[in-house]
Every structure is written in structure tokens, then in C-alpha cells.
Amino acid sequence: MNRASDLLMAVSIGAGLNKNKIIEQAVEAMEELLKLAIMGEPLWQHNGNGGMETLNGFQYLREFGSFDATMEQIMRMVEVGEPQCFLSSDCNCNFDQDVPSSFSKLNFEPLNIETSRETAFVEMNPMNIVQLLMDTKQWATTFYSIVSRTTLLGVILENVDGSYNGVLQVMSAEFHQRTPLIPARQCYFAMYCKKHTNGTWGVVDVSLENLFPYPRVQFRRRPSGCVIQEVGNRGSKVTWIEHVEVDNRSLHPLFRPIVSSGFAFSAKRWIATINRHCQWLTTSTARIAPTTDGGKNFNLFLLSIYITCVNLMNTC
């Protein structure tokens, strides 16, 4: 976490200007997250990897990018497989003069884009899920298999009604897999929580590297997070979205297919972790009381532990 102190200083110095930039970026990220949560095809498409949903890159640029008619024509050429001299290493075109300005704004760093979306029922009410995500200690404890380190660098917007509605905080975190052959991913980002008019909650993360430049960026989070809707009295419908850019050049070749596909750090993994946490809570709060039914309650308790262990092995 070498840049944590630098970022904290950057937020503090010229606080008004920097905070306004962070707030603006967080609000835009929340709007994008909500659109990504409700939109279907052709923006989202199913692949053969367990039915996981991934973003169509061209459709994403059309919906959220900024480009002119020339860029649209170039994208159509790419879709139909026509040659594109501007992407060829031996082309004779002048990149600075011939490529449209909107295209030159795109990121040409060696970063792979990983995307995924997962929707599932979670046996926890929206308020508890929001608290789980916005409380740094709970977040790190619950997602220990994904988050190895985390630091709360500062709170930009405080809550106004006793909940996490409107809270905006700046964090640093390190995301990992349980193998040294997959490099950990370090990120500095804003986490923003908002309750919307229909009772839906949104929690979004977005990297701050574009506001606080760094010579070498190996990982950044585009608008990612979850949208939470209450279902009944005890449950929630959670739509989780992961959208990141990462430099995989140091990744061991053995793990490149599973990582490049987005599966290793997918939205499905985050959802599975929340459900596993809910099962753990259910099991840990169970009470073993004396019974006259030959130990039936005790057997049910042991069965619940067994089911939790099986789910743990299936989702790790």
C-alpha cells in the first residue's frame, strides 16, 4: 500500500477541488452501474463459461463511450472483420493525423478488460448487505478469500439519516486468489452508496487513478459493485457487476485462461461469498436445546454444518 499516504495527501491538499472531482466521478459511476444492472442483450451476452454474462465491448462503447461517426464506422469494420490499418504494426498511416480524436482518447496501455454480471437471491435484507459492504472491517472479513488487505483513507460524504445513504469514502484494497501464481491486484478507489427512489440500493466502486495520475497503473476498477432490491421480508435480489482493467503480463501461463475470461475474479464469486456468509450466520446462530425427539434438532444442526462445508468447497 505504498501510495496510500500519497493519495490521502492528494485528497487533503486542495480539498475542495479534489473532493468535488471525486463526488462527480462517483455519481457518474452510480448512474452507469444502474444502467449496467438493468440492460440486457446486446450489451450483455452469455458465454460458454458456466453461463456467465460478459459485456460486449463495442456495445459498451456505443452506450457509455464518447466517439463520432468515424469511430462508429471503424467499429463496424472491426465487427465484420475488415482490415484496420490503424491497428497494424506495419501500416503507413499517421496515427496522430489519421485516427479520429475520439479514438485517440481510448486507453492503449497493455491492460486486459474483464467483465461479468451475476444476479442471485441473498437471504439478507438490503440494509444489512449495505452495512456489510460499506463497513470496511466487515467487508474485509466477509470477503477474506477475495480481499487480502484494505485501508479506509477518508470519508468524503457522511451519512445524513443514520444509514449509509449518500456515504462516499475513499479506500485502498488488494484483491487476491489463493495462489502466488496469480498476482494480487492493488487499487485505490471511491466507494459510493445511494438509496434510490424505488427503494433500491446501489453500492459502486470506481478507481481514482485518472484523478491522481500514477506512472504505471496495473489495475483499475471501472464502475463495479451491486444493485440491491428487497424481495419479501428476509431476502434481497442482488445484481453484482465486475468491470476491471488489469495488466496480466506477469501472470503465469497456466492461469491465463481462467483469469482472462474474468472467471477468477468474477461477479459470481462475490455473490457466492455473500451467500456463504449468510449460511455461516444461520449456522452460527443455531441453538442446540434439549429435545425429546431422539436428537432430531441436533442432527439437523449437524446437517446444516455439512451443507455449509460442501458449499464452501464448491465456491472456493
Coordinates of C-alpha atoms in Angstrom, one line a residue:
M1 CA 0.0 0.0 0.0
N2 CA 2.8 2.4 -0.9
R3 CA 0.5 5.0 -2.5
A4 CA -2.0 5.2 0.4
S5 CA -0.3 8.1 2.1
D6 CA 0.2 9.9 -1.3
L7 CA -3.5 9.6 -2.2
L8 CA -4.6 10.7 1.2
M9 CA -2.4 13.8 0.9
A10 CA -3.8 14.5 -2.6
V11 CA -7.3 14.3 -1.2
S12 CA -6.4 16.7 1.7
I13 CA -4.4 19.3 -0.3
G14 CA -6.9 21.4 -2.3
A15 CA -9.6 19.5 -0.6
G16 CA -12.5 21.4 -2.2
L17 CA -11.4 20.8 -5.8
N18 CA -10.4 17.2 -5.3
K19 CA -13.5 16.3 -3.3
N20 CA -15.7 17.8 -6.0
K21 CA -14.0 15.7 -8.7
I22 CA -14.3 12.5 -6.6
I23 CA -18.0 13.2 -6.0
E24 CA -18.7 13.9 -9.6
Q25 CA -16.9 10.7 -10.7
A26 CA -18.8 8.7 -8.1
V27 CA -22.2 10.0 -9.2
E28 CA -21.4 9.2 -12.8
A29 CA -20.3 5.7 -11.8
M30 CA -23.5 5.1 -9.9
E31 CA -25.5 6.1 -13.0
E32 CA -23.5 3.7 -15.1
L33 CA -23.9 0.9 -12.6
L34 CA -27.7 1.2 -12.6
K35 CA -27.8 1.0 -16.4
L36 CA -25.5 -2.0 -16.5
A37 CA -27.7 -3.7 -13.9
I38 CA -31.0 -3.4 -15.9
M39 CA -29.8 -3.6 -19.5
G40 CA -29.7 -7.0 -21.4
E41 CA -28.7 -8.0 -24.8
P42 CA -26.9 -7.0 -26.9
L43 CA -24.9 -5.1 -24.2
W44 CA -24.6 -8.3 -22.1
Q45 CA -24.0 -11.7 -23.6
H46 CA -23.8 -15.2 -22.2
N47 CA -20.6 -17.2 -22.9
G48 CA -19.9 -20.9 -22.5
N49 CA -18.1 -20.5 -19.2
G50 CA -20.9 -21.7 -16.9
G51 CA -23.4 -19.2 -18.5
M52 CA -21.5 -16.2 -17.1
E53 CA -22.7 -12.9 -18.5
T54 CA -20.0 -10.7 -20.0
L55 CA -20.0 -7.2 -21.6
N56 CA -20.0 -6.7 -25.4
G57 CA -17.1 -4.2 -25.7
F58 CA -18.4 -2.5 -28.8
Q59 CA -21.9 -2.1 -27.4
Y60 CA -20.4 -0.8 -24.2
L61 CA -18.6 1.9 -26.1
R62 CA -21.7 2.8 -28.0
E63 CA -23.7 3.2 -24.8
F64 CA -21.1 4.8 -22.5
G65 CA -18.2 5.9 -24.7
S66 CA -17.7 9.2 -26.5
F67 CA -17.0 8.9 -30.2
D68 CA -18.0 10.4 -33.5
A69 CA -19.4 9.0 -36.8
T70 CA -15.9 8.0 -37.9
M71 CA -15.3 5.9 -34.8
E72 CA -18.7 4.2 -35.4
Q73 CA -17.6 3.3 -38.9
I74 CA -14.3 1.9 -37.6
M75 CA -16.1 -0.2 -35.0
R76 CA -18.4 -1.7 -37.7
M77 CA -15.4 -2.6 -39.8
V78 CA -13.9 -4.4 -36.8
E79 CA -17.2 -6.3 -36.2
V80 CA -17.4 -7.6 -39.7
G81 CA -13.7 -8.4 -39.8
E82 CA -12.5 -5.9 -42.4
P83 CA -8.8 -4.9 -42.2
Q84 CA -7.9 -2.0 -40.0
C85 CA -4.6 -0.4 -40.9
F86 CA -4.6 1.7 -37.7
L87 CA -4.2 -1.4 -35.6
S88 CA -1.5 -2.9 -37.8
S89 CA 2.2 -2.7 -36.8
D90 CA 3.3 -2.2 -40.4
C91 CA 0.6 0.3 -41.6
N92 CA 1.7 3.6 -43.2
C93 CA -0.9 5.8 -41.7
N94 CA 0.0 8.7 -39.5
F95 CA -1.6 7.8 -36.1
D96 CA -1.8 11.3 -34.8
Q97 CA -3.4 12.7 -38.0
D98 CA -5.4 9.8 -39.4
V99 CA -7.0 8.4 -36.3
P100 CA -10.1 10.3 -35.1
S101 CA -9.7 12.3 -31.9
S102 CA -12.3 10.3 -30.0
F103 CA -10.3 7.0 -30.8
S104 CA -7.0 8.5 -29.6
K105 CA -8.6 9.1 -26.2
L106 CA -9.1 5.4 -25.6
N107 CA -6.6 3.6 -23.3
F108 CA -3.8 1.8 -25.2
E109 CA -1.9 0.6 -22.1
P110 CA -1.4 -3.2 -22.1
L111 CA -4.5 -3.7 -19.8
N112 CA -7.0 -6.5 -20.3
I113 CA -10.6 -5.9 -19.7
E114 CA -12.5 -8.3 -17.5
T115 CA -16.3 -8.1 -17.1
S116 CA -19.0 -10.2 -15.6
R117 CA -22.5 -9.9 -14.1
E118 CA -24.4 -12.2 -11.7
T119 CA -27.9 -12.0 -10.3
A120 CA -29.0 -14.1 -7.3
F121 CA -31.2 -14.2 -4.3
V122 CA -29.5 -13.5 -0.9
E123 CA -31.1 -14.3 2.4
M124 CA -30.3 -11.0 3.9
N125 CA -32.2 -7.7 3.9
P126 CA -30.8 -4.8 1.9
M127 CA -29.8 -2.7 4.9
N128 CA -27.6 -5.5 6.3
I129 CA -26.0 -6.1 2.9
V130 CA -25.2 -2.4 2.5
Q131 CA -23.7 -2.3 6.0
L132 CA -21.6 -5.4 5.1
L133 CA -20.2 -3.6 2.1
M134 CA -19.7 -0.1 3.5
D135 CA -18.2 -1.1 6.8
T136 CA -14.5 -1.6 5.9
K137 CA -13.8 -4.2 8.6
Q138 CA -16.9 -6.3 7.8
W139 CA -16.2 -6.0 4.1
A140 CA -12.6 -7.3 4.5
T141 CA -13.7 -10.1 6.9
T142 CA -16.6 -11.3 4.8
F143 CA -14.6 -11.3 1.5
Y144 CA -11.4 -12.5 3.0
S145 CA -11.0 -15.0 0.2
I146 CA -11.0 -12.1 -2.3
V147 CA -9.8 -9.1 -0.4
S148 CA -6.4 -9.6 1.3
R149 CA -5.8 -6.0 2.5
T150 CA -7.9 -2.9 2.8
T151 CA -7.5 0.6 4.2
L152 CA -10.0 3.4 4.7
L153 CA -8.3 6.6 3.5
G154 CA -11.0 9.1 4.2
V155 CA -14.7 9.8 4.1
I156 CA -15.8 12.4 1.5
L157 CA -19.5 12.5 2.3
E158 CA -21.0 11.5 5.6
N159 CA -24.4 9.9 6.2
V160 CA -27.3 12.3 6.9
D161 CA -30.1 10.0 8.1
G162 CA -28.3 7.4 10.2
S163 CA -27.9 5.0 7.3
Y164 CA -25.2 4.7 4.6
N165 CA -27.4 6.5 2.1
G166 CA -25.2 9.1 0.4
V167 CA -21.9 8.0 2.0
L168 CA -18.8 8.3 -0.2
Q169 CA -15.5 7.0 1.1
V170 CA -12.0 6.6 -0.4
M171 CA -10.3 3.3 0.0
S172 CA -7.4 1.2 -1.0
A173 CA -7.6 -2.6 -1.3
E174 CA -5.7 -5.6 -2.6
F175 CA -7.6 -8.4 -4.3
H176 CA -6.1 -11.9 -4.5
Q177 CA -6.5 -15.5 -5.4
R178 CA -5.2 -18.3 -3.1
T179 CA -2.1 -18.9 -5.2
P180 CA 1.1 -17.0 -5.6
L181 CA 1.0 -17.7 -9.4
I182 CA -1.8 -15.1 -9.8
P183 CA -0.5 -11.6 -8.8
A184 CA -2.5 -9.6 -6.3
R185 CA -4.4 -6.6 -7.6
Q186 CA -3.9 -3.3 -5.8
C187 CA -6.4 -0.5 -6.3
Y188 CA -7.3 3.0 -5.0
F189 CA -11.0 3.8 -5.4
A190 CA -14.1 5.6 -4.2
M191 CA -17.0 3.6 -2.8
Y192 CA -20.3 5.3 -3.0
C193 CA -23.7 4.2 -1.6
K194 CA -27.0 5.5 -2.6
K195 CA -30.6 4.7 -1.9
H196 CA -32.9 5.4 -4.9
T197 CA -36.5 6.4 -5.1
N198 CA -37.9 2.9 -5.6
G199 CA -36.2 1.6 -2.5
T200 CA -33.3 0.1 -4.5
W201 CA -29.8 0.4 -3.1
G202 CA -26.7 0.8 -5.1
V203 CA -23.1 0.4 -4.0
V204 CA -20.4 1.3 -6.6
D205 CA -16.6 1.3 -6.7
V206 CA -14.6 3.3 -9.2
S207 CA -10.9 3.8 -9.4
L208 CA -9.3 7.3 -8.9
E209 CA -6.1 6.8 -11.0
N210 CA -7.4 9.2 -13.6
L211 CA -7.8 12.0 -11.0
F212 CA -4.5 11.2 -9.3
P213 CA -2.2 10.0 -12.0
Y214 CA 0.5 7.4 -11.4
P215 CA 3.3 6.5 -13.8
R216 CA 2.3 2.8 -14.0
V217 CA -1.2 1.5 -13.5
Q218 CA -1.5 -2.3 -13.4
F219 CA -5.1 -2.4 -12.2
R220 CA -8.2 -0.2 -12.1
R221 CA -11.8 -0.7 -11.4
R222 CA -14.3 0.7 -13.8
P223 CA -17.8 1.2 -12.3
S224 CA -18.3 -2.0 -10.4
G225 CA -20.5 -3.1 -7.5
C226 CA -24.0 -4.2 -6.8
V227 CA -27.7 -3.2 -7.0
I228 CA -29.8 -4.5 -4.2
Q229 CA -33.6 -4.9 -4.3
E230 CA -35.7 -6.1 -1.4
V231 CA -37.6 -9.3 -2.0
G232 CA -40.1 -10.3 0.7
N233 CA -39.3 -9.8 4.4
R234 CA -35.9 -11.5 4.7
G235 CA -34.3 -11.6 1.3
S236 CA -32.8 -9.5 -1.4
K237 CA -32.2 -9.7 -5.2
V238 CA -28.6 -8.7 -5.7
T239 CA -27.1 -7.9 -9.2
W240 CA -23.4 -7.8 -9.0
I241 CA -21.2 -6.3 -11.7
E242 CA -17.4 -6.6 -12.1
H243 CA -15.7 -4.4 -14.7
V244 CA -11.9 -4.0 -14.4
E245 CA -8.8 -3.3 -16.4
V246 CA -5.7 -5.3 -15.4
D247 CA -2.1 -5.9 -16.7
N248 CA -1.8 -9.7 -17.0
R249 CA 1.7 -9.8 -18.5
S250 CA 3.2 -11.2 -15.3
L251 CA 0.5 -13.9 -15.0
H252 CA 1.6 -17.5 -15.1
P253 CA 0.5 -19.0 -18.5
L254 CA -1.2 -21.9 -16.6
F255 CA -3.8 -19.5 -15.2
R256 CA -4.2 -17.1 -18.1
P257 CA -7.4 -18.7 -19.5
I258 CA -9.3 -18.7 -16.2
V259 CA -8.1 -15.2 -15.3
S260 CA -8.5 -13.6 -18.8
S261 CA -12.0 -15.0 -19.0
G262 CA -12.9 -13.0 -15.9
F263 CA -13.9 -16.1 -14.0
A264 CA -11.2 -16.0 -11.3
F265 CA -12.4 -12.6 -10.1
S266 CA -16.0 -12.8 -11.4
A267 CA -19.2 -11.4 -10.0
K268 CA -20.3 -14.9 -9.4
R269 CA -17.5 -15.3 -6.9
W270 CA -18.6 -12.2 -4.9
I271 CA -22.2 -13.4 -4.9
A272 CA -21.2 -16.9 -3.7
T273 CA -19.2 -15.4 -0.9
I274 CA -22.2 -13.4 0.4
N275 CA -24.4 -16.4 0.3
R276 CA -21.7 -18.5 2.1
H277 CA -21.6 -15.7 4.7
C278 CA -25.3 -15.9 5.2
Q279 CA -25.2 -19.7 5.6
W280 CA -22.4 -19.2 8.2
L281 CA -24.6 -16.7 10.1
T282 CA -27.5 -19.1 10.1
T283 CA -25.4 -22.0 11.3
S284 CA -23.6 -20.0 14.0
T285 CA -26.8 -18.6 15.5
A286 CA -28.4 -22.0 15.7
R287 CA -29.2 -23.2 19.2
I288 CA -28.9 -26.7 20.5
A289 CA -31.7 -27.3 23.0
P290 CA -32.6 -30.5 24.9
T291 CA -35.2 -32.4 23.0
T292 CA -37.5 -35.4 23.4
D293 CA -37.4 -36.4 19.8
G294 CA -34.2 -38.5 19.9
G295 CA -31.8 -35.7 19.0
K296 CA -33.6 -34.7 15.8
N297 CA -32.7 -31.0 16.2
F298 CA -29.1 -31.9 16.9
N299 CA -29.0 -33.9 13.7
L300 CA -30.5 -31.0 11.7
F301 CA -27.8 -28.8 13.2
L302 CA -25.0 -31.2 12.0
L303 CA -26.7 -31.4 8.6
S304 CA -26.6 -27.6 8.3
I305 CA -22.9 -27.6 9.1
Y306 CA -22.3 -30.3 6.4
I307 CA -24.2 -28.3 3.8
T308 CA -22.2 -25.2 4.6
C309 CA -18.9 -27.1 4.2
V310 CA -20.0 -28.5 0.9
N311 CA -21.0 -25.1 -0.4
L312 CA -17.6 -23.7 0.8
M313 CA -15.7 -26.3 -1.2
N314 CA -17.8 -25.7 -4.3
T315 CA -17.3 -21.9 -4.3
C316 CA -13.6 -21.8 -3.4

